[in-house]
Amino acid sequence: MKRCLIVDDSSVIRKVAKRILAGPEMLVAEASSAYEAIEICTHEMPEAIIVDATLPDMDAAELITRLMALDPNARPHILLCTYAMDIGPIMRAKRAGAAGYMLKPFTRAQLLNNFRELQAAA
């Protein structure tokens, strides 16, 4: 079973994304903060991680860097989720290890399409 972690301080975003992605082939976990995400990934690194660009407790690029350093053999596919098409944070996240980005609010089709791209890269 594949695993995905949704890291967002908005419970609404986490619940919507989880409802879209969870199923018989996908186990979806939630983290409301960067530190909670690090704790979860320390125990078991998911195959895919969706990271909010504006977490209150840590910059998204810093979180991605820390997650990528937890296990050099694990290469999770990370998708940055942002409200603004701001190239600076997007490029920092990509340099840190994010595979791509998606704008919020997202539709079911947009999330599934981005997730398929992450799955194909796996």
Short mmCIF file of N, CA and C in Angstrom, two decimals:
data_model
loop_
_atom_site.label_atom_id
_atom_site.label_comp_id
_atom_site.label_asym_id
_atom_site.label_seq_id
_atom_site.Cartn_x
_atom_site.Cartn_y
_atom_site.Cartn_z
N MET A 1 0.85 -1.18 0.00
CA MET A 1 0.00 0.00 0.00
C MET A 1 0.89 1.24 0.00
N LYS A 2 0.60 2.17 -0.88
CA LYS A 2 1.34 3.44 -0.95
C LYS A 2 0.89 4.34 0.19
N ARG A 3 1.80 5.24 0.60
CA ARG A 3 1.51 6.17 1.68
C ARG A 3 1.75 7.60 1.22
N CYS A 4 0.86 8.48 1.68
CA CYS A 4 0.96 9.90 1.37
C CYS A 4 0.77 10.69 2.66
N LEU A 5 1.53 11.77 2.79
CA LEU A 5 1.39 12.65 3.94
C LEU A 5 0.98 14.03 3.44
N ILE A 6 -0.06 14.59 4.02
CA ILE A 6 -0.52 15.93 3.68
C ILE A 6 -0.13 16.84 4.85
N VAL A 7 0.71 17.84 4.56
CA VAL A 7 1.20 18.75 5.60
C VAL A 7 0.61 20.13 5.32
N ASP A 8 -0.35 20.53 6.14
CA ASP A 8 -1.02 21.82 5.95
C ASP A 8 -1.62 22.23 7.28
N ASP A 9 -1.52 23.52 7.63
CA ASP A 9 -2.10 23.97 8.89
C ASP A 9 -3.61 24.13 8.81
N SER A 10 -4.17 24.05 7.60
CA SER A 10 -5.62 24.13 7.43
C SER A 10 -6.24 22.74 7.48
N SER A 11 -7.09 22.52 8.48
CA SER A 11 -7.76 21.22 8.60
C SER A 11 -8.68 20.97 7.41
N VAL A 12 -9.23 22.02 6.83
CA VAL A 12 -10.11 21.88 5.68
C VAL A 12 -9.33 21.34 4.47
N ILE A 13 -8.17 21.93 4.19
CA ILE A 13 -7.34 21.48 3.07
C ILE A 13 -6.93 20.03 3.29
N ARG A 14 -6.49 19.69 4.51
CA ARG A 14 -6.08 18.31 4.79
C ARG A 14 -7.22 17.33 4.58
N LYS A 15 -8.40 17.67 5.08
CA LYS A 15 -9.54 16.76 4.96
C LYS A 15 -9.99 16.60 3.51
N VAL A 16 -10.01 17.69 2.76
CA VAL A 16 -10.41 17.62 1.35
C VAL A 16 -9.42 16.76 0.57
N ALA A 17 -8.12 17.03 0.75
CA ALA A 17 -7.10 16.25 0.04
C ALA A 17 -7.15 14.78 0.44
N LYS A 18 -7.34 14.52 1.72
CA LYS A 18 -7.40 13.14 2.19
C LYS A 18 -8.60 12.41 1.59
N ARG A 19 -9.73 13.09 1.56
CA ARG A 19 -10.94 12.48 1.00
C ARG A 19 -10.74 12.14 -0.48
N ILE A 20 -10.02 12.99 -1.21
CA ILE A 20 -9.77 12.76 -2.63
C ILE A 20 -8.79 11.61 -2.85
N LEU A 21 -7.71 11.55 -2.05
CA LEU A 21 -6.63 10.61 -2.31
C LEU A 21 -6.77 9.24 -1.64
N ALA A 22 -7.41 9.20 -0.47
CA ALA A 22 -7.48 7.94 0.29
C ALA A 22 -8.31 6.91 -0.45
N GLY A 23 -7.85 5.67 -0.37
CA GLY A 23 -8.57 4.58 -1.00
C GLY A 23 -7.90 3.26 -0.67
N PRO A 24 -8.33 2.20 -1.33
CA PRO A 24 -7.78 0.88 -1.02
C PRO A 24 -6.29 0.73 -1.32
N GLU A 25 -5.77 1.58 -2.21
CA GLU A 25 -4.35 1.48 -2.58
C GLU A 25 -3.51 2.60 -1.97
N MET A 26 -4.16 3.53 -1.22
CA MET A 26 -3.44 4.68 -0.70
C MET A 26 -3.84 4.95 0.75
N LEU A 27 -2.85 4.93 1.62
CA LEU A 27 -3.04 5.32 3.01
C LEU A 27 -2.58 6.77 3.13
N VAL A 28 -3.45 7.63 3.64
CA VAL A 28 -3.15 9.07 3.73
C VAL A 28 -3.09 9.49 5.19
N ALA A 29 -1.97 10.11 5.56
CA ALA A 29 -1.80 10.65 6.90
C ALA A 29 -1.81 12.17 6.82
N GLU A 30 -2.05 12.81 7.96
CA GLU A 30 -2.11 14.27 8.01
C GLU A 30 -1.15 14.80 9.06
N ALA A 31 -0.58 15.97 8.77
CA ALA A 31 0.24 16.71 9.74
C ALA A 31 -0.18 18.17 9.66
N SER A 32 -0.37 18.79 10.81
CA SER A 32 -0.80 20.19 10.83
C SER A 32 0.36 21.16 10.97
N SER A 33 1.58 20.62 11.12
CA SER A 33 2.75 21.48 11.25
C SER A 33 3.97 20.79 10.67
N ALA A 34 5.01 21.57 10.45
CA ALA A 34 6.26 21.02 9.93
C ALA A 34 6.87 20.04 10.92
N TYR A 35 6.85 20.39 12.19
CA TYR A 35 7.46 19.51 13.19
C TYR A 35 6.70 18.19 13.32
N GLU A 36 5.38 18.24 13.18
CA GLU A 36 4.59 17.01 13.19
C GLU A 36 4.94 16.16 11.97
N ALA A 37 5.14 16.79 10.82
CA ALA A 37 5.52 16.07 9.61
C ALA A 37 6.88 15.39 9.78
N ILE A 38 7.82 16.10 10.37
CA ILE A 38 9.15 15.52 10.60
C ILE A 38 9.04 14.31 11.52
N GLU A 39 8.23 14.43 12.56
CA GLU A 39 8.04 13.31 13.50
C GLU A 39 7.46 12.09 12.77
N ILE A 40 6.45 12.30 11.96
CA ILE A 40 5.83 11.20 11.21
C ILE A 40 6.84 10.57 10.26
N CYS A 41 7.56 11.39 9.52
CA CYS A 41 8.51 10.88 8.52
C CYS A 41 9.73 10.24 9.16
N THR A 42 10.06 10.61 10.39
CA THR A 42 11.17 9.97 11.09
C THR A 42 10.88 8.50 11.33
N HIS A 43 9.62 8.18 11.59
CA HIS A 43 9.23 6.80 11.87
C HIS A 43 9.00 6.00 10.59
N GLU A 44 8.40 6.64 9.59
CA GLU A 44 8.13 5.94 8.33
C GLU A 44 7.92 6.98 7.23
N MET A 45 8.83 6.99 6.27
CA MET A 45 8.78 7.96 5.18
C MET A 45 7.73 7.54 4.14
N PRO A 46 6.76 8.42 3.87
CA PRO A 46 5.77 8.09 2.84
C PRO A 46 6.37 8.24 1.44
N GLU A 47 5.71 7.65 0.48
CA GLU A 47 6.16 7.76 -0.91
C GLU A 47 5.88 9.14 -1.49
N ALA A 48 4.83 9.79 -1.02
CA ALA A 48 4.45 11.12 -1.52
C ALA A 48 4.11 12.04 -0.35
N ILE A 49 4.48 13.31 -0.49
CA ILE A 49 4.21 14.30 0.55
C ILE A 49 3.72 15.58 -0.13
N ILE A 50 2.60 16.10 0.35
CA ILE A 50 2.07 17.37 -0.13
C ILE A 50 2.34 18.39 0.97
N VAL A 51 3.10 19.44 0.64
CA VAL A 51 3.54 20.41 1.64
C VAL A 51 2.95 21.78 1.35
N ASP A 52 2.30 22.37 2.34
CA ASP A 52 1.79 23.73 2.27
C ASP A 52 2.97 24.70 2.21
N ALA A 53 2.90 25.66 1.33
CA ALA A 53 4.00 26.62 1.17
C ALA A 53 4.10 27.61 2.32
N THR A 54 3.03 27.77 3.10
CA THR A 54 3.02 28.78 4.16
C THR A 54 2.73 28.17 5.53
N LEU A 55 3.53 27.22 5.93
CA LEU A 55 3.38 26.65 7.26
C LEU A 55 3.82 27.68 8.30
N PRO A 56 3.13 27.78 9.43
CA PRO A 56 3.47 28.81 10.41
C PRO A 56 4.76 28.53 11.19
N ASP A 57 5.17 27.26 11.27
CA ASP A 57 6.31 26.94 12.14
C ASP A 57 7.63 26.71 11.41
N MET A 58 7.61 26.69 10.07
CA MET A 58 8.86 26.48 9.33
C MET A 58 8.63 26.80 7.86
N ASP A 59 9.65 27.34 7.24
CA ASP A 59 9.62 27.59 5.80
C ASP A 59 9.49 26.25 5.07
N ALA A 60 8.70 26.21 4.01
CA ALA A 60 8.47 24.97 3.27
C ALA A 60 9.76 24.38 2.72
N ALA A 61 10.65 25.21 2.19
CA ALA A 61 11.92 24.70 1.65
C ALA A 61 12.77 24.08 2.75
N GLU A 62 12.75 24.68 3.93
CA GLU A 62 13.49 24.12 5.07
C GLU A 62 12.90 22.77 5.47
N LEU A 63 11.57 22.67 5.50
CA LEU A 63 10.93 21.40 5.83
C LEU A 63 11.32 20.34 4.80
N ILE A 64 11.26 20.69 3.53
CA ILE A 64 11.60 19.72 2.48
C ILE A 64 13.06 19.28 2.63
N THR A 65 13.95 20.20 2.89
CA THR A 65 15.36 19.86 3.10
C THR A 65 15.51 18.89 4.27
N ARG A 66 14.83 19.16 5.36
CA ARG A 66 14.92 18.28 6.54
C ARG A 66 14.33 16.90 6.25
N LEU A 67 13.21 16.86 5.53
CA LEU A 67 12.60 15.57 5.20
C LEU A 67 13.52 14.75 4.31
N MET A 68 14.12 15.40 3.32
CA MET A 68 15.00 14.69 2.40
C MET A 68 16.25 14.16 3.11
N ALA A 69 16.67 14.83 4.19
CA ALA A 69 17.87 14.42 4.93
C ALA A 69 17.59 13.29 5.93
N LEU A 70 16.34 13.02 6.22
CA LEU A 70 16.02 11.99 7.22
C LEU A 70 16.52 10.61 6.81
N ASP A 71 16.34 10.28 5.54
CA ASP A 71 16.75 8.97 5.04
C ASP A 71 17.25 9.14 3.61
N PRO A 72 18.58 9.08 3.43
CA PRO A 72 19.13 9.31 2.08
C PRO A 72 18.66 8.29 1.05
N ASN A 73 18.20 7.12 1.50
CA ASN A 73 17.72 6.10 0.56
C ASN A 73 16.27 6.32 0.15
N ALA A 74 15.50 7.00 0.98
CA ALA A 74 14.10 7.29 0.67
C ALA A 74 14.05 8.53 -0.21
N ARG A 75 13.34 8.47 -1.27
CA ARG A 75 13.20 9.62 -2.16
C ARG A 75 11.70 9.91 -2.34
N PRO A 76 11.09 10.52 -1.32
CA PRO A 76 9.65 10.82 -1.46
C PRO A 76 9.42 11.85 -2.56
N HIS A 77 8.30 11.73 -3.20
CA HIS A 77 7.93 12.71 -4.22
C HIS A 77 7.11 13.78 -3.53
N ILE A 78 7.63 15.00 -3.56
CA ILE A 78 7.05 16.10 -2.79
C ILE A 78 6.41 17.12 -3.72
N LEU A 79 5.19 17.50 -3.38
CA LEU A 79 4.43 18.49 -4.13
C LEU A 79 4.18 19.69 -3.22
N LEU A 80 4.61 20.86 -3.64
CA LEU A 80 4.37 22.10 -2.89
C LEU A 80 2.98 22.60 -3.25
N CYS A 81 2.22 23.02 -2.25
CA CYS A 81 0.87 23.52 -2.46
C CYS A 81 0.85 24.98 -2.00
N THR A 82 0.52 25.91 -2.92
CA THR A 82 0.64 27.34 -2.62
C THR A 82 -0.57 28.12 -3.12
N TYR A 83 -0.84 29.24 -2.44
CA TYR A 83 -1.93 30.13 -2.86
C TYR A 83 -1.50 31.09 -3.95
N ALA A 84 -0.22 31.38 -4.04
CA ALA A 84 0.26 32.41 -4.96
C ALA A 84 1.29 31.84 -5.92
N MET A 85 1.26 32.35 -7.13
CA MET A 85 2.24 31.95 -8.14
C MET A 85 3.49 32.80 -7.93
N ASP A 86 4.16 32.56 -6.80
CA ASP A 86 5.36 33.30 -6.44
C ASP A 86 6.56 32.41 -6.75
N ILE A 87 7.32 32.78 -7.75
CA ILE A 87 8.39 31.93 -8.26
C ILE A 87 9.50 31.69 -7.24
N GLY A 88 9.77 32.65 -6.34
CA GLY A 88 10.83 32.49 -5.35
C GLY A 88 10.64 31.28 -4.45
N PRO A 89 9.53 31.21 -3.71
CA PRO A 89 9.31 30.05 -2.84
C PRO A 89 9.19 28.74 -3.62
N ILE A 90 8.62 28.81 -4.80
CA ILE A 90 8.49 27.59 -5.61
C ILE A 90 9.87 27.07 -6.00
N MET A 91 10.75 27.94 -6.45
CA MET A 91 12.09 27.52 -6.85
C MET A 91 12.91 27.04 -5.64
N ARG A 92 12.76 27.69 -4.49
CA ARG A 92 13.47 27.23 -3.30
C ARG A 92 13.01 25.82 -2.91
N ALA A 93 11.71 25.59 -3.01
CA ALA A 93 11.16 24.26 -2.69
C ALA A 93 11.67 23.22 -3.69
N LYS A 94 11.72 23.58 -4.96
CA LYS A 94 12.22 22.64 -5.97
C LYS A 94 13.70 22.34 -5.75
N ARG A 95 14.49 23.35 -5.41
CA ARG A 95 15.91 23.12 -5.13
C ARG A 95 16.09 22.23 -3.90
N ALA A 96 15.17 22.33 -2.95
CA ALA A 96 15.23 21.52 -1.74
C ALA A 96 14.83 20.08 -2.00
N GLY A 97 14.09 19.83 -3.09
CA GLY A 97 13.70 18.46 -3.40
C GLY A 97 12.27 18.26 -3.85
N ALA A 98 11.47 19.32 -3.93
CA ALA A 98 10.09 19.17 -4.39
C ALA A 98 10.07 18.83 -5.87
N ALA A 99 9.16 17.95 -6.25
CA ALA A 99 9.03 17.55 -7.65
C ALA A 99 8.22 18.56 -8.44
N GLY A 100 7.36 19.31 -7.78
CA GLY A 100 6.51 20.28 -8.47
C GLY A 100 5.67 21.06 -7.49
N TYR A 101 4.69 21.77 -8.03
CA TYR A 101 3.82 22.59 -7.19
C TYR A 101 2.41 22.57 -7.75
N MET A 102 1.47 23.00 -6.91
CA MET A 102 0.06 23.09 -7.29
C MET A 102 -0.53 24.30 -6.58
N LEU A 103 -1.39 25.02 -7.27
CA LEU A 103 -2.03 26.20 -6.69
C LEU A 103 -3.29 25.82 -5.91
N LYS A 104 -3.51 26.54 -4.79
CA LYS A 104 -4.74 26.40 -4.01
C LYS A 104 -5.63 27.58 -4.34
N PRO A 105 -6.92 27.45 -4.30
CA PRO A 105 -7.63 26.21 -4.02
C PRO A 105 -7.57 25.29 -5.24
N PHE A 106 -7.47 24.01 -4.99
CA PHE A 106 -7.37 23.04 -6.07
C PHE A 106 -8.70 22.30 -6.21
N THR A 107 -8.92 21.78 -7.39
CA THR A 107 -10.09 20.95 -7.63
C THR A 107 -9.67 19.49 -7.49
N ARG A 108 -10.66 18.64 -7.43
CA ARG A 108 -10.40 17.19 -7.36
C ARG A 108 -9.54 16.76 -8.55
N ALA A 109 -9.92 17.22 -9.74
CA ALA A 109 -9.18 16.84 -10.95
C ALA A 109 -7.74 17.33 -10.91
N GLN A 110 -7.51 18.54 -10.43
CA GLN A 110 -6.15 19.07 -10.36
C GLN A 110 -5.29 18.26 -9.40
N LEU A 111 -5.84 17.94 -8.23
CA LEU A 111 -5.07 17.17 -7.25
C LEU A 111 -4.76 15.78 -7.81
N LEU A 112 -5.75 15.12 -8.36
CA LEU A 112 -5.52 13.79 -8.91
C LEU A 112 -4.53 13.82 -10.06
N ASN A 113 -4.60 14.84 -10.90
CA ASN A 113 -3.66 14.94 -12.02
C ASN A 113 -2.23 15.14 -11.50
N ASN A 114 -2.05 16.04 -10.54
CA ASN A 114 -0.73 16.24 -9.96
C ASN A 114 -0.24 15.00 -9.24
N PHE A 115 -1.14 14.31 -8.59
CA PHE A 115 -0.75 13.11 -7.88
C PHE A 115 -0.36 12.01 -8.85
N ARG A 116 -1.05 11.90 -9.96
CA ARG A 116 -0.67 10.92 -10.99
C ARG A 116 0.72 11.20 -11.53
N GLU A 117 1.04 12.49 -11.70
CA GLU A 117 2.37 12.85 -12.16
C GLU A 117 3.42 12.42 -11.14
N LEU A 118 3.12 12.58 -9.86
CA LEU A 118 4.05 12.14 -8.83
C LEU A 118 4.19 10.62 -8.84
N GLN A 119 3.08 9.93 -9.02
CA GLN A 119 3.10 8.47 -9.06
C GLN A 119 3.91 7.98 -10.26
N ALA A 120 3.75 8.62 -11.40
CA ALA A 120 4.47 8.22 -12.61
C ALA A 120 5.98 8.40 -12.45
N ALA A 121 6.37 9.39 -11.67
CA ALA A 121 7.79 9.65 -11.46
C ALA A 121 8.41 8.65 -10.48
N ALA A 122 7.57 7.95 -9.73
CA ALA A 122 8.07 7.02 -8.71
C ALA A 122 8.75 5.80 -9.31
#
